[in-house]
CSV table of C-alpha atoms and ligand atoms in Angstrom, one decimal:
chain,number,residue,atom,x,y,z
A,1,MET,CA,-81.7,-79.0,-86.4
A,2,LEU,CA,-80.3,-81.7,-84.2
A,3,ASN,CA,-77.4,-79.4,-83.4
A,4,PHE,CA,-79.3,-78.2,-80.4
A,5,PHE,CA,-79.1,-81.6,-78.8
A,6,ARG,CA,-75.6,-82.3,-79.7
A,7,ARG,CA,-73.1,-82.2,-76.8
A,8,SER,CA,-70.3,-79.8,-77.3
A,9,PRO,CA,-66.9,-81.5,-77.5
A,10,ALA,CA,-65.1,-82.3,-74.3
A,11,ASN,CA,-62.1,-80.3,-75.5
A,12,PHE,CA,-60.9,-77.9,-78.1
A,13,ALA,CA,-57.7,-77.7,-80.0
A,14,VAL,CA,-55.4,-74.7,-79.7
A,15,ASN,CA,-53.0,-74.0,-82.5
A,16,LEU,CA,-50.2,-71.4,-82.1
A,17,ALA,CA,-49.9,-69.3,-85.3
A,18,GLU,CA,-46.5,-69.4,-87.0
A,19,SER,CA,-45.5,-72.5,-85.1
A,20,ASP,CA,-46.2,-76.2,-85.1
A,21,ILE,CA,-47.2,-76.1,-81.4
A,22,SER,CA,-50.7,-77.3,-80.6
A,23,PHE,CA,-52.5,-78.6,-77.5
A,24,ASN,CA,-55.9,-79.3,-76.2
A,25,VAL,CA,-58.1,-77.3,-73.7
A,26,GLU,CA,-60.6,-79.2,-71.7
A,27,ARG,CA,-64.1,-77.6,-71.7
A,28,GLY,CA,-64.2,-74.8,-69.1
A,29,ASP,CA,-60.4,-74.6,-68.6
A,30,SER,CA,-58.5,-71.4,-69.3
A,31,LEU,CA,-56.2,-71.1,-72.3
A,32,LEU,CA,-53.2,-70.3,-70.0
A,33,SER,CA,-53.7,-73.2,-67.6
A,34,SER,CA,-54.0,-75.6,-70.5
A,35,ALA,CA,-50.9,-74.2,-72.2
A,36,LEU,CA,-48.9,-74.5,-69.0
A,37,GLY,CA,-50.3,-78.0,-68.4
A,38,ALA,CA,-49.1,-79.0,-71.9
A,39,GLY,CA,-45.6,-77.7,-71.1
A,40,VAL,CA,-45.9,-74.6,-73.4
A,41,PRO,CA,-43.7,-71.9,-71.9
A,42,TRP,CA,-46.5,-69.3,-72.1
A,43,PRO,CA,-45.6,-66.0,-70.4
A,44,PHE,CA,-47.6,-65.2,-67.3
A,45,LYS,CA,-47.3,-63.5,-63.9
A,46,CYS,CA,-50.5,-63.1,-61.9
A,47,LYS,CA,-52.9,-65.6,-63.4
A,48,VAL,CA,-55.8,-63.5,-62.3
A,49,GLY,CA,-56.1,-61.1,-65.2
A,50,SER,CA,-54.3,-58.1,-63.7
A,51,CYS,CA,-50.8,-58.0,-65.2
A,52,GLY,CA,-51.3,-58.4,-68.9
A,53,LYS,CA,-48.3,-60.7,-69.2
A,54,CYS,CA,-50.2,-63.6,-70.7
A,55,LYS,CA,-51.7,-61.6,-73.6
A,56,CYS,CA,-52.0,-63.1,-77.0
A,57,ARG,CA,-53.9,-62.4,-80.2
A,58,LEU,CA,-56.9,-64.5,-81.1
A,59,VAL,CA,-56.5,-65.2,-84.8
A,60,ASP,CA,-59.4,-67.6,-85.3
A,61,GLY,CA,-62.1,-69.2,-83.2
A,62,LYS,CA,-64.1,-68.2,-80.1
A,63,ILE,CA,-63.3,-67.6,-76.5
A,64,LYS,CA,-65.4,-66.6,-73.5
A,65,PRO,CA,-63.6,-63.8,-71.4
A,66,GLN,CA,-63.8,-64.4,-67.7
A,67,LEU,CA,-63.0,-60.8,-66.8
A,68,ASP,CA,-63.2,-57.5,-68.6
A,69,PHE,CA,-60.0,-57.1,-70.6
A,70,GLY,CA,-60.5,-53.4,-70.7
A,71,TYR,CA,-58.6,-52.8,-67.5
A,72,VAL,CA,-55.4,-54.2,-68.8
A,73,LEU,CA,-55.5,-54.0,-72.6
A,74,ASP,CA,-56.0,-50.9,-74.7
A,75,ILE,CA,-59.0,-50.5,-76.9
A,76,SER,CA,-56.9,-50.8,-80.0
A,77,GLU,CA,-55.4,-54.0,-78.7
A,78,ILE,CA,-58.9,-55.4,-78.0
A,79,LYS,CA,-60.0,-54.4,-81.5
A,80,GLN,CA,-57.0,-56.2,-82.9
A,81,GLY,CA,-58.1,-59.4,-81.1
A,82,TYR,CA,-55.8,-59.4,-78.2
A,83,ILE,CA,-57.0,-61.4,-75.2
A,84,LEU,CA,-55.7,-62.5,-71.8
A,85,ALA,CA,-54.9,-66.2,-71.9
A,86,CYS,CA,-55.5,-66.6,-68.1
A,87,GLN,CA,-59.0,-65.2,-68.4
A,88,SER,CA,-60.0,-66.8,-71.7
A,89,VAL,CA,-62.0,-70.0,-71.9
A,90,PRO,CA,-62.0,-71.4,-75.5
A,91,LYS,CA,-65.5,-72.1,-76.9
A,92,SER,CA,-64.2,-73.6,-80.2
A,93,ASP,CA,-61.0,-74.7,-81.7
A,94,ILE,CA,-58.8,-71.6,-81.8
A,95,THR,CA,-55.7,-70.3,-83.3
A,96,VAL,CA,-53.7,-67.7,-81.3
A,97,SER,CA,-50.5,-65.8,-81.8
A,98,VAL,CA,-48.3,-65.4,-78.7
A,99,ASN,CA,-44.7,-64.3,-78.1
A,100,LEU,CA,-43.3,-67.2,-76.1
A,101,ASN,CA,-40.1,-65.3,-75.6
A,102,GLU,CA,-41.9,-62.7,-73.4
A,103,ASN,CA,-41.7,-64.8,-70.3
A,104,GLU,CA,-38.9,-63.0,-68.4
A,105,MET,CA,-40.3,-61.3,-65.3
A,106,ASP,CA,-40.1,-57.6,-65.1
A,107,GLY,CA,-41.0,-54.8,-62.7
A,108,LYS,CA,-42.9,-55.5,-59.5
B,1,MET,CA,-64.2,-89.0,-48.8
B,2,LYS,CA,-66.1,-86.8,-51.3
B,3,PHE,CA,-68.8,-86.0,-48.8
B,4,TYR,CA,-66.3,-85.2,-46.0
B,5,VAL,CA,-64.2,-82.9,-48.3
B,6,ASN,CA,-67.3,-81.0,-49.4
B,7,ALA,CA,-69.3,-80.9,-46.2
B,8,ARG,CA,-66.4,-79.5,-44.1
B,9,TYR,CA,-66.7,-76.2,-45.9
B,10,LEU,CA,-70.3,-75.7,-44.9
B,11,ILE,CA,-69.6,-74.4,-41.4
B,12,VAL,CA,-70.2,-70.7,-42.2
B,13,PRO,CA,-73.5,-71.3,-44.2
B,14,PHE,CA,-74.7,-73.4,-41.3
B,15,MET,CA,-73.7,-71.0,-38.5
B,16,SER,CA,-74.9,-67.9,-40.5
B,17,LEU,CA,-78.4,-69.5,-40.6
B,18,ILE,CA,-78.2,-70.1,-36.8
B,19,ALA,CA,-77.3,-66.4,-36.3
B,20,ILE,CA,-80.3,-65.4,-38.4
B,21,VAL,CA,-82.6,-67.7,-36.5
B,22,GLY,CA,-81.2,-66.3,-33.3
B,23,ILE,CA,-82.1,-62.7,-34.3
B,24,LEU,CA,-85.5,-63.9,-35.3
B,25,PHE,CA,-86.1,-65.7,-32.0
B,26,GLY,CA,-85.1,-62.5,-30.2
B,27,GLY,CA,-84.4,-62.0,-26.5
B,28,SER,CA,-80.9,-63.2,-25.6
B,29,PHE,CA,-80.8,-65.4,-28.7
B,30,ALA,CA,-80.1,-62.2,-30.6
B,31,TRP,CA,-76.5,-62.7,-29.3
B,32,VAL,CA,-76.1,-66.2,-30.7
B,33,GLY,CA,-74.0,-64.9,-33.6
B,34,VAL,CA,-71.6,-63.3,-31.1
B,35,GLY,CA,-71.6,-66.5,-29.0
B,36,LEU,CA,-70.8,-68.6,-32.1
B,37,PHE,CA,-67.9,-66.3,-32.9
B,38,ALA,CA,-66.5,-66.8,-29.4
B,39,LEU,CA,-67.0,-70.5,-29.6
B,40,ASN,CA,-65.2,-70.6,-32.9
B,41,THR,CA,-62.3,-68.8,-31.4
B,42,LEU,CA,-62.1,-71.4,-28.7
B,43,ILE,CA,-62.3,-74.3,-31.1
B,44,ASP,CA,-59.7,-72.7,-33.4
B,45,THR,CA,-57.3,-72.2,-30.5
B,46,LEU,CA,-57.8,-75.8,-29.2
B,47,THR,CA,-57.2,-77.3,-32.6
B,48,LYS,CA,-54.4,-74.9,-33.6
B,49,ASN,CA,-51.8,-77.7,-33.9
B,50,ILE,CA,-53.8,-79.8,-36.3
B,51,HIS,CA,-52.7,-79.0,-39.9
B,52,LEU,CA,-54.0,-81.1,-42.8
B,53,ALA,CA,-52.9,-81.3,-46.4
B,54,ALA,CA,-55.5,-80.9,-49.1
B,55,ASP,CA,-57.2,-84.2,-50.2
B,56,PHE,CA,-56.7,-85.6,-53.7
B,57,ASP,CA,-57.5,-89.0,-55.1
B,58,ASP,CA,-54.9,-91.4,-56.5
B,59,SER,CA,-55.0,-89.7,-59.9
B,60,GLY,CA,-54.3,-86.3,-58.2
B,61,GLU,CA,-57.9,-85.0,-58.7
B,62,SER,CA,-59.5,-83.0,-56.0
B,63,TYR,CA,-62.6,-84.4,-54.2
B,64,GLY,CA,-64.2,-80.9,-54.3
B,65,ILE,CA,-67.4,-80.7,-56.3
B,66,LYS,CA,-67.3,-77.5,-58.1
B,67,LYS,CA,-71.1,-77.3,-58.8
B,68,LEU,CA,-71.9,-77.8,-55.2
B,69,GLN,CA,-69.3,-75.3,-53.8
B,70,TYR,CA,-70.4,-72.7,-56.4
B,71,SER,CA,-74.0,-73.2,-55.6
B,72,VAL,CA,-73.3,-72.7,-51.9
B,73,MET,CA,-71.3,-69.6,-52.6
B,74,PHE,CA,-74.0,-68.1,-54.8
B,75,LEU,CA,-76.7,-69.1,-52.2
B,76,MET,CA,-74.8,-67.2,-49.6
B,77,LEU,CA,-75.9,-63.9,-51.2
B,78,PRO,CA,-79.6,-64.5,-50.2
B,79,VAL,CA,-78.4,-65.7,-46.8
B,80,PHE,CA,-76.4,-62.5,-46.2
B,81,ILE,CA,-79.4,-60.4,-47.5
B,82,ALA,CA,-81.6,-62.3,-45.0
B,83,LEU,CA,-79.1,-61.4,-42.2
B,84,GLN,CA,-79.7,-57.7,-43.0
B,85,VAL,CA,-83.5,-58.1,-43.3
B,86,VAL,CA,-83.9,-59.8,-39.9
B,87,LEU,CA,-81.8,-57.0,-38.3
B,88,ALA,CA,-83.9,-54.4,-40.0
B,89,TYR,CA,-87.0,-56.1,-38.8
B,90,ARG,CA,-85.7,-56.0,-35.2
B,91,ILE,CA,-84.8,-52.3,-35.6
B,92,PHE,CA,-88.2,-51.6,-36.9
B,93,GLN,CA,-89.7,-53.2,-33.8
B,94,TYR,CA,-87.4,-51.3,-31.5
B,95,ASN,CA,-88.1,-48.0,-33.2
B,96,ALA,CA,-91.9,-48.6,-33.0
B,97,ASP,CA,-91.6,-49.5,-29.3
B,98,ALA,CA,-93.2,-52.8,-30.0
B,99,PRO,CA,-94.1,-54.5,-26.7
B,100,ILE,CA,-91.6,-57.2,-25.6
B,101,VAL,CA,-93.8,-60.3,-25.4
B,102,ILE,CA,-93.4,-64.0,-26.0
B,103,ASN,CA,-95.3,-65.2,-29.1
B,104,SER,CA,-95.5,-68.5,-30.8
B,105,PHE,CA,-95.1,-69.5,-34.4
B,106,LEU,CA,-95.7,-73.1,-35.5
B,107,GLY,CA,-95.3,-74.1,-31.9
B,108,LEU,CA,-92.0,-72.3,-31.5
B,109,SER,CA,-91.8,-69.4,-29.0
B,110,TYR,CA,-90.1,-66.2,-30.0
B,111,GLN,CA,-89.9,-62.8,-28.5
B,112,ALA,CA,-91.7,-60.0,-30.3
B,113,GLY,CA,-90.2,-56.6,-29.7
B,114,ILE,CA,-86.6,-56.2,-28.6
B,115,SER,CA,-84.7,-54.4,-25.9
B,116,GLY,CA,-81.9,-51.9,-26.7
B,117,PHE,CA,-79.3,-54.3,-25.2
B,118,ASN,CA,-80.5,-57.3,-27.3
B,119,LEU,CA,-80.6,-55.0,-30.4
B,120,ILE,CA,-76.9,-54.4,-29.8
B,121,GLY,CA,-76.4,-58.2,-29.8
B,122,ALA,CA,-78.3,-58.5,-33.0
B,123,THR,CA,-76.3,-55.7,-34.6
B,124,VAL,CA,-72.9,-57.1,-33.6
B,125,SER,CA,-74.0,-60.6,-34.7
B,126,SER,CA,-75.0,-59.3,-38.1
B,127,GLY,CA,-71.7,-57.4,-38.4
B,128,LEU,CA,-69.6,-60.4,-37.5
B,129,TRP,CA,-71.4,-62.7,-39.9
B,130,ALA,CA,-71.7,-60.2,-42.7
B,131,GLY,CA,-68.0,-59.7,-42.4
B,132,LEU,CA,-67.5,-63.4,-43.2
B,133,GLY,CA,-69.0,-62.6,-46.6
B,134,ILE,CA,-65.4,-61.8,-47.5
B,135,ILE,CA,-64.6,-65.5,-47.8
B,136,TYR,CA,-67.1,-65.8,-50.6
B,137,GLY,CA,-66.6,-62.4,-52.0
B,138,HIS,CA,-62.9,-63.2,-52.3
B,139,GLU,CA,-63.3,-66.6,-53.9
B,140,LEU,CA,-65.8,-65.4,-56.4
B,141,SER,CA,-63.7,-62.5,-57.4
B,142,HIS,CA,-61.3,-64.9,-59.0
B,143,ASN,CA,-63.4,-67.3,-60.9
B,144,LYS,CA,-65.9,-66.8,-63.7
B,145,LYS,CA,-67.8,-63.8,-64.8
B,146,GLU,CA,-71.0,-64.6,-63.0
B,147,GLY,CA,-69.1,-65.1,-59.8
B,148,PHE,CA,-67.6,-61.6,-60.1
B,149,LEU,CA,-71.0,-60.0,-60.0
B,150,VAL,CA,-72.1,-62.1,-57.0
B,151,SER,CA,-68.8,-61.2,-55.3
B,152,ARG,CA,-69.6,-57.5,-55.8
B,153,LEU,CA,-73.1,-57.9,-54.5
B,154,ILE,CA,-72.0,-59.8,-51.4
B,155,MET,CA,-69.4,-57.2,-50.7
B,156,ALA,CA,-71.9,-54.3,-51.4
B,157,LEU,CA,-73.9,-55.6,-48.4
B,158,SER,CA,-71.0,-54.3,-46.3
B,159,GLY,CA,-70.5,-51.2,-48.4
B,160,ALA,CA,-67.3,-52.7,-49.9
B,161,ALA,CA,-68.1,-53.5,-53.5
B,162,HIS,CA,-64.8,-51.8,-54.5
B,163,PHE,CA,-63.0,-54.7,-52.9
B,164,THR,CA,-63.6,-57.1,-55.8
B,165,TYR,CA,-61.7,-54.9,-58.3
B,166,ALA,CA,-59.0,-53.7,-55.9
B,167,HIS,CA,-58.3,-57.3,-54.8
B,168,VAL,CA,-57.7,-58.6,-58.3
B,169,TYR,CA,-56.1,-55.6,-60.0
B,170,ASN,CA,-54.2,-54.1,-57.0
B,171,HIS,CA,-53.6,-56.6,-54.3
B,172,HIS,CA,-52.6,-59.6,-56.5
B,173,LEU,CA,-50.4,-57.5,-58.7
B,174,ASP,CA,-48.7,-55.3,-56.1
B,175,LEU,CA,-48.6,-57.7,-53.1
B,176,GLY,CA,-45.9,-57.0,-50.6
B,177,HIS,CA,-45.1,-53.7,-52.2
B,178,GLU,CA,-45.9,-50.2,-51.0
B,179,ASP,CA,-48.3,-49.8,-53.8
B,180,ASP,CA,-50.6,-52.4,-52.2
B,181,PRO,CA,-52.7,-50.8,-49.6
B,182,ALA,CA,-53.8,-54.3,-48.3
B,183,THR,CA,-50.3,-55.2,-47.3
B,184,ALA,CA,-49.6,-53.9,-43.8
B,185,PRO,CA,-46.0,-52.7,-43.4
B,186,ARG,CA,-44.1,-53.6,-40.2
B,187,GLY,CA,-45.0,-51.5,-37.2
B,188,ARG,CA,-48.6,-50.7,-38.3
B,189,ASN,CA,-51.4,-51.8,-36.1
B,190,ILE,CA,-54.6,-53.5,-37.2
B,191,TYR,CA,-56.7,-50.4,-36.4
B,192,THR,CA,-54.7,-48.0,-38.6
B,193,HIS,CA,-54.4,-50.7,-41.2
B,194,ALA,CA,-58.2,-51.3,-41.4
B,195,TRP,CA,-58.7,-47.6,-42.2
B,196,LEU,CA,-55.8,-47.1,-44.6
B,197,SER,CA,-56.3,-50.4,-46.4
B,198,HIS,CA,-60.1,-49.8,-46.9
B,199,MET,CA,-59.6,-46.2,-48.2
B,200,GLY,CA,-56.6,-47.2,-50.3
B,201,GLN,CA,-58.4,-50.0,-52.0
B,202,SER,CA,-61.4,-47.8,-52.7
B,203,ARG,CA,-59.2,-45.0,-54.1
B,204,PHE,CA,-57.4,-47.6,-56.3
B,205,SER,CA,-60.7,-48.9,-57.5
B,206,TYR,CA,-61.8,-45.3,-58.4
B,207,ILE,CA,-58.6,-44.6,-60.3
B,208,LEU,CA,-58.8,-47.9,-62.1
B,209,GLU,CA,-62.3,-47.0,-63.4
B,210,GLN,CA,-61.2,-43.5,-64.3
B,211,GLN,CA,-58.4,-45.0,-66.4
B,212,ARG,CA,-60.7,-47.6,-68.0
B,213,LEU,CA,-63.3,-45.0,-68.9
B,214,ARG,CA,-60.7,-42.5,-70.2
B,215,LYS,CA,-59.4,-45.2,-72.6
B,216,ARG,CA,-62.9,-45.3,-74.0
B,217,GLY,CA,-63.1,-41.5,-74.1
B,218,SER,CA,-65.8,-41.4,-71.3
B,219,SER,CA,-65.8,-39.3,-68.2
B,220,ALA,CA,-65.4,-40.8,-64.7
B,221,LEU,CA,-68.8,-39.3,-63.8
B,222,ASN,CA,-70.7,-42.0,-65.5
B,223,ILE,CA,-73.2,-44.7,-64.5
B,224,ASP,CA,-70.8,-47.1,-66.2
B,225,ASN,CA,-68.2,-46.3,-63.6
B,226,ARG,CA,-68.1,-49.5,-61.6
B,227,TRP,CA,-66.7,-47.8,-58.5
B,228,ILE,CA,-69.8,-45.6,-58.4
B,229,LEU,CA,-72.0,-48.6,-59.3
B,230,GLY,CA,-70.5,-50.6,-56.4
B,231,TYR,CA,-71.7,-48.0,-53.9
B,232,LEU,CA,-75.1,-47.9,-55.7
B,233,TYR,CA,-75.3,-51.6,-55.0
B,234,SER,CA,-75.3,-50.7,-51.3
B,235,LEU,CA,-78.2,-48.3,-51.7
B,236,PRO,CA,-80.9,-51.0,-51.0
B,237,SER,CA,-79.3,-51.7,-47.6
B,238,ILE,CA,-79.3,-48.0,-46.8
B,239,VAL,CA,-82.9,-47.5,-47.8
B,240,LEU,CA,-84.0,-50.6,-45.8
B,241,PHE,CA,-82.3,-49.4,-42.6
B,242,VAL,CA,-83.4,-45.8,-42.9
B,243,TRP,CA,-86.9,-47.0,-43.5
B,244,ALA,CA,-86.8,-49.5,-40.6
B,245,GLY,CA,-85.3,-47.2,-38.0
B,246,GLY,CA,-84.3,-43.8,-39.1
B,247,GLY,CA,-81.3,-42.7,-37.1
B,248,VAL,CA,-81.2,-46.0,-35.2
B,249,GLY,CA,-81.2,-47.8,-38.5
B,250,VAL,CA,-78.4,-45.8,-39.9
B,251,ALA,CA,-76.3,-46.3,-36.7
B,252,ALA,CA,-77.0,-50.0,-36.8
B,253,LEU,CA,-76.0,-50.3,-40.5
B,254,PHE,CA,-73.0,-48.2,-40.0
B,255,SER,CA,-71.9,-50.5,-37.1
B,256,VAL,CA,-72.5,-53.6,-39.3
B,257,TRP,CA,-70.3,-52.1,-42.0
B,258,VAL,CA,-67.6,-51.1,-39.6
B,259,ILE,CA,-67.4,-54.5,-38.0
B,260,ALA,CA,-67.6,-56.3,-41.4
B,261,ASN,CA,-64.9,-54.2,-43.0
B,262,PHE,CA,-62.7,-54.5,-39.9
B,263,LEU,CA,-62.9,-58.3,-40.3
B,264,LEU,CA,-62.1,-58.0,-44.0
B,265,GLU,CA,-59.0,-55.9,-43.3
B,266,ALA,CA,-58.0,-58.1,-40.4
B,267,LEU,CA,-57.7,-60.9,-42.9
B,268,ASN,CA,-55.5,-58.8,-45.2
B,269,PHE,CA,-53.5,-57.7,-42.1
B,270,MET,CA,-52.9,-61.3,-41.0
B,271,GLY,CA,-52.2,-62.6,-44.5
B,272,HIS,CA,-49.3,-60.3,-45.3
B,273,TYR,CA,-48.2,-58.3,-42.3
B,274,GLY,CA,-44.6,-57.1,-42.6
B,275,LEU,CA,-43.8,-59.1,-45.7
B,276,ILE,CA,-41.8,-57.4,-48.3
B,277,ARG,CA,-41.5,-58.0,-52.0
B,278,LYS,CA,-39.0,-56.3,-54.2
B,279,ASP,CA,-39.3,-56.5,-58.0
B,280,GLY,CA,-40.1,-59.9,-59.5
B,281,PRO,CA,-42.9,-62.4,-59.3
B,282,VAL,CA,-45.1,-63.1,-56.3
B,283,GLU,CA,-43.8,-66.2,-54.5
B,284,HIS,CA,-44.9,-68.3,-51.6
B,285,ARG,CA,-42.7,-66.4,-49.2
B,286,HIS,CA,-44.8,-63.2,-49.8
B,287,SER,CA,-47.8,-64.4,-47.7
B,288,TRP,CA,-48.4,-65.9,-44.3
B,289,ASP,CA,-50.3,-69.2,-44.2
B,290,ASN,CA,-52.9,-69.8,-41.5
B,291,ASP,CA,-54.0,-73.3,-42.2
B,292,SER,CA,-54.8,-75.0,-38.9
B,293,VAL,CA,-57.7,-77.3,-39.4
B,294,PHE,CA,-60.6,-75.2,-38.1
B,295,THR,CA,-59.4,-72.1,-39.9
B,296,SER,CA,-59.0,-74.0,-43.2
B,297,TRP,CA,-62.5,-75.4,-43.1
B,298,PHE,CA,-64.3,-72.4,-41.6
B,299,PHE,CA,-62.6,-69.8,-43.9
B,300,ILE,CA,-62.8,-72.1,-47.0
B,301,GLU,CA,-59.0,-72.2,-47.2
B,302,ILE,CA,-58.6,-68.5,-47.6
B,303,GLY,CA,-55.7,-68.9,-45.1
B,304,ARG,CA,-53.7,-70.8,-47.7
B,305,GLN,CA,-52.5,-67.5,-48.9
B,306,CYS,CA,-49.0,-68.7,-50.0
B,307,ASP,CA,-50.5,-71.1,-52.6
B,308,HIS,CA,-53.4,-68.8,-53.5
B,309,HIS,CA,-51.2,-65.8,-54.5
B,310,VAL,CA,-49.1,-68.0,-56.7
B,311,ARG,CA,-52.0,-69.9,-58.2
B,312,GLY,CA,-54.7,-67.3,-58.1
B,313,GLU,CA,-56.8,-69.3,-60.5
B,314,THR,CA,-57.0,-72.3,-58.3
B,315,TYR,CA,-60.3,-73.2,-56.6
B,316,PHE,CA,-60.1,-73.0,-52.8
B,317,TRP,CA,-60.6,-76.8,-52.2
B,318,GLU,CA,-57.4,-77.5,-54.3
B,319,LEU,CA,-55.1,-75.1,-52.4
B,320,ASP,CA,-52.5,-76.8,-50.4
B,321,ASP,CA,-49.7,-76.4,-47.9
B,322,VAL,CA,-46.6,-75.1,-49.9
B,323,GLU,CA,-44.3,-74.8,-46.9
B,324,GLY,CA,-44.4,-71.0,-47.0
B,325,PRO,CA,-44.2,-68.8,-44.0
B,326,ASN,CA,-46.8,-70.0,-41.5
B,327,TYR,CA,-47.9,-68.5,-38.2
B,328,GLY,CA,-48.8,-72.0,-37.0
B,329,ILE,CA,-52.1,-70.8,-35.5
B,330,GLY,CA,-55.5,-70.2,-37.0
B,331,TYR,CA,-57.2,-66.9,-37.9
B,332,PHE,CA,-59.5,-66.7,-34.9
B,333,SER,CA,-56.6,-67.1,-32.4
B,334,LEU,CA,-54.3,-64.7,-34.3
B,335,PHE,CA,-57.2,-62.2,-34.7
B,336,VAL,CA,-57.5,-62.0,-30.9
B,337,ILE,CA,-53.8,-61.3,-30.7
B,338,THR,CA,-53.9,-58.6,-33.3
B,339,LEU,CA,-56.5,-56.7,-31.4
B,340,ILE,CA,-53.9,-55.9,-28.8
B,341,PRO,CA,-51.1,-54.2,-30.8
B,342,PRO,CA,-48.3,-54.4,-28.2
B,343,LEU,CA,-49.0,-58.2,-27.8
B,344,PHE,CA,-49.1,-58.7,-31.5
B,345,ARG,CA,-45.8,-56.9,-32.0
B,346,VAL,CA,-44.1,-59.2,-29.5
B,347,TYR,CA,-45.8,-62.3,-31.0
B,348,VAL,CA,-44.9,-61.4,-34.6
B,349,GLN,CA,-41.3,-60.5,-33.9
B,350,LYS,CA,-40.0,-64.1,-33.9
B,351,HIS,CA,-41.9,-64.8,-37.1
B,352,LEU,CA,-40.5,-61.8,-38.9
B,353,GLU,CA,-37.0,-62.6,-37.8
B,354,ASN,CA,-37.5,-66.1,-39.1
B,355,TRP,CA,-38.8,-64.7,-42.4
B,356,ASP,CA,-35.9,-62.3,-42.8
B,357,GLU,CA,-33.5,-65.2,-42.2
B,358,LYS,CA,-35.1,-68.0,-44.1
B,359,TYR,CA,-37.3,-66.6,-46.8
B,360,ALA,CA,-36.3,-63.0,-47.7
B,361,SER,CA,-34.2,-62.3,-50.8
B,362,ALA,CA,-31.0,-60.2,-50.3
B,363,GLU,CA,-32.9,-57.1,-51.6
B,364,GLU,CA,-35.9,-57.8,-49.4
B,365,LYS,CA,-33.6,-58.2,-46.4
B,366,LEU,CA,-32.1,-54.8,-47.1
B,367,ILE,CA,-35.6,-53.2,-47.1
B,368,ALA,CA,-36.5,-55.1,-43.9
B,369,GLN,CA,-33.5,-53.6,-42.1
B,370,LYS,CA,-35.1,-50.1,-42.5
B,371,PHE,CA,-38.1,-51.2,-40.3
B,372,ALA,CA,-37.8,-51.4,-36.6
B,373,TYR,CA,-40.2,-53.9,-35.1
C,1,FES,S1,-51.1,-63.8,-66.1
C,1,FES,FE1,-51.5,-61.8,-65.5
C,1,FES,S2,-53.1,-61.1,-66.8
C,1,FES,FE2,-52.9,-63.2,-67.3
């Protein structure tokens, strides 16, 4: 009952599946900016939700999308839990799966 | 310091309110918005050599107060609505042949009724200040879900709700490339660009929606089509102006939209004119900075394009000088130059030559050689 009055934690933990990498996200910050801030070589290009380069799969936990992922991700990807890290604000501790070797730039 | 950093971005809200009050007072005060624009051009030109870095405290934190700046940006929506309502009120009076007399309200004199000449002033004032909605529409397009809708609504007041999607999904991705309608190639003038960029972004936004809906198995002719929805957001303005003044109302609203969209496209024109990007990431060199002091404060740092396009997620008060290509003058001054295409071509030549020499990659140089400027 007192849950209602409890302050949510100042930050959440992010664990990368199939690796021992983890880092914290301050409340309200995006997954991508926190990852980059923690020195994780997360793939990205536009940082505004338009290129899809930062996509990863949410294995566990909750995020709040900042933009509609439907412009960049396929319906099947969204159903499988794919999200855009630059447009995702964690709302709990989360586990995500991301291909960190994807970060070579391609195309325009 | 905190007060100074936050208060300096309130010029547009403050001046927009003055423009609204000017239209309400009537008479020659209806031109106040135009006068302010001229005054700003003068201030911008006189202070063109002052360039300041962004302000951070010792721990590297910005002094910007997010809650305050967001509240201001959200509150600009009702301010821009008020700007249209006061113009509609004046059009209503003009159409009803209301006698031009001096009245008083709470001890303040104002002119009831309006002459055709002063109605032109009120319309141009509204167009110019509605056009500045872009600085909020732009910032809000990048941050947070709620902001995205407010951005669309602000842009819809100028019939340009498509901008929000086109800006994020087209301009930021395709910057400097021929696929970006908002990047003006060398040799194009501002008038042609305004039309091509506007139509190109709207077209992109339509195709984007078509593709999104197709993925879901829906038709593009759908109320869930956000391109259509964006234009529907503009309906209240159309209804208001038709009701207020019939043909005169439509002409006034059309003028407001033309002026506002011209300003929007002028910012795109000035931000990227002639810059080229071959494959690869967007870098600082793919934008022009306009960060003289008055431009920075007035346009809430939208002129720090070089940093913005590389760190699109960054709040405007945190954007900084990154030593990218820089015109060295502010937007108002440059805008005046762009209005005279032969003058702009002469002015921009040395900047383009400098860009080709200092910033362009080998591939970009090759493309640049194909353009005569
Ligand atoms: S970095 Fe481009 S969508 Fe996230």
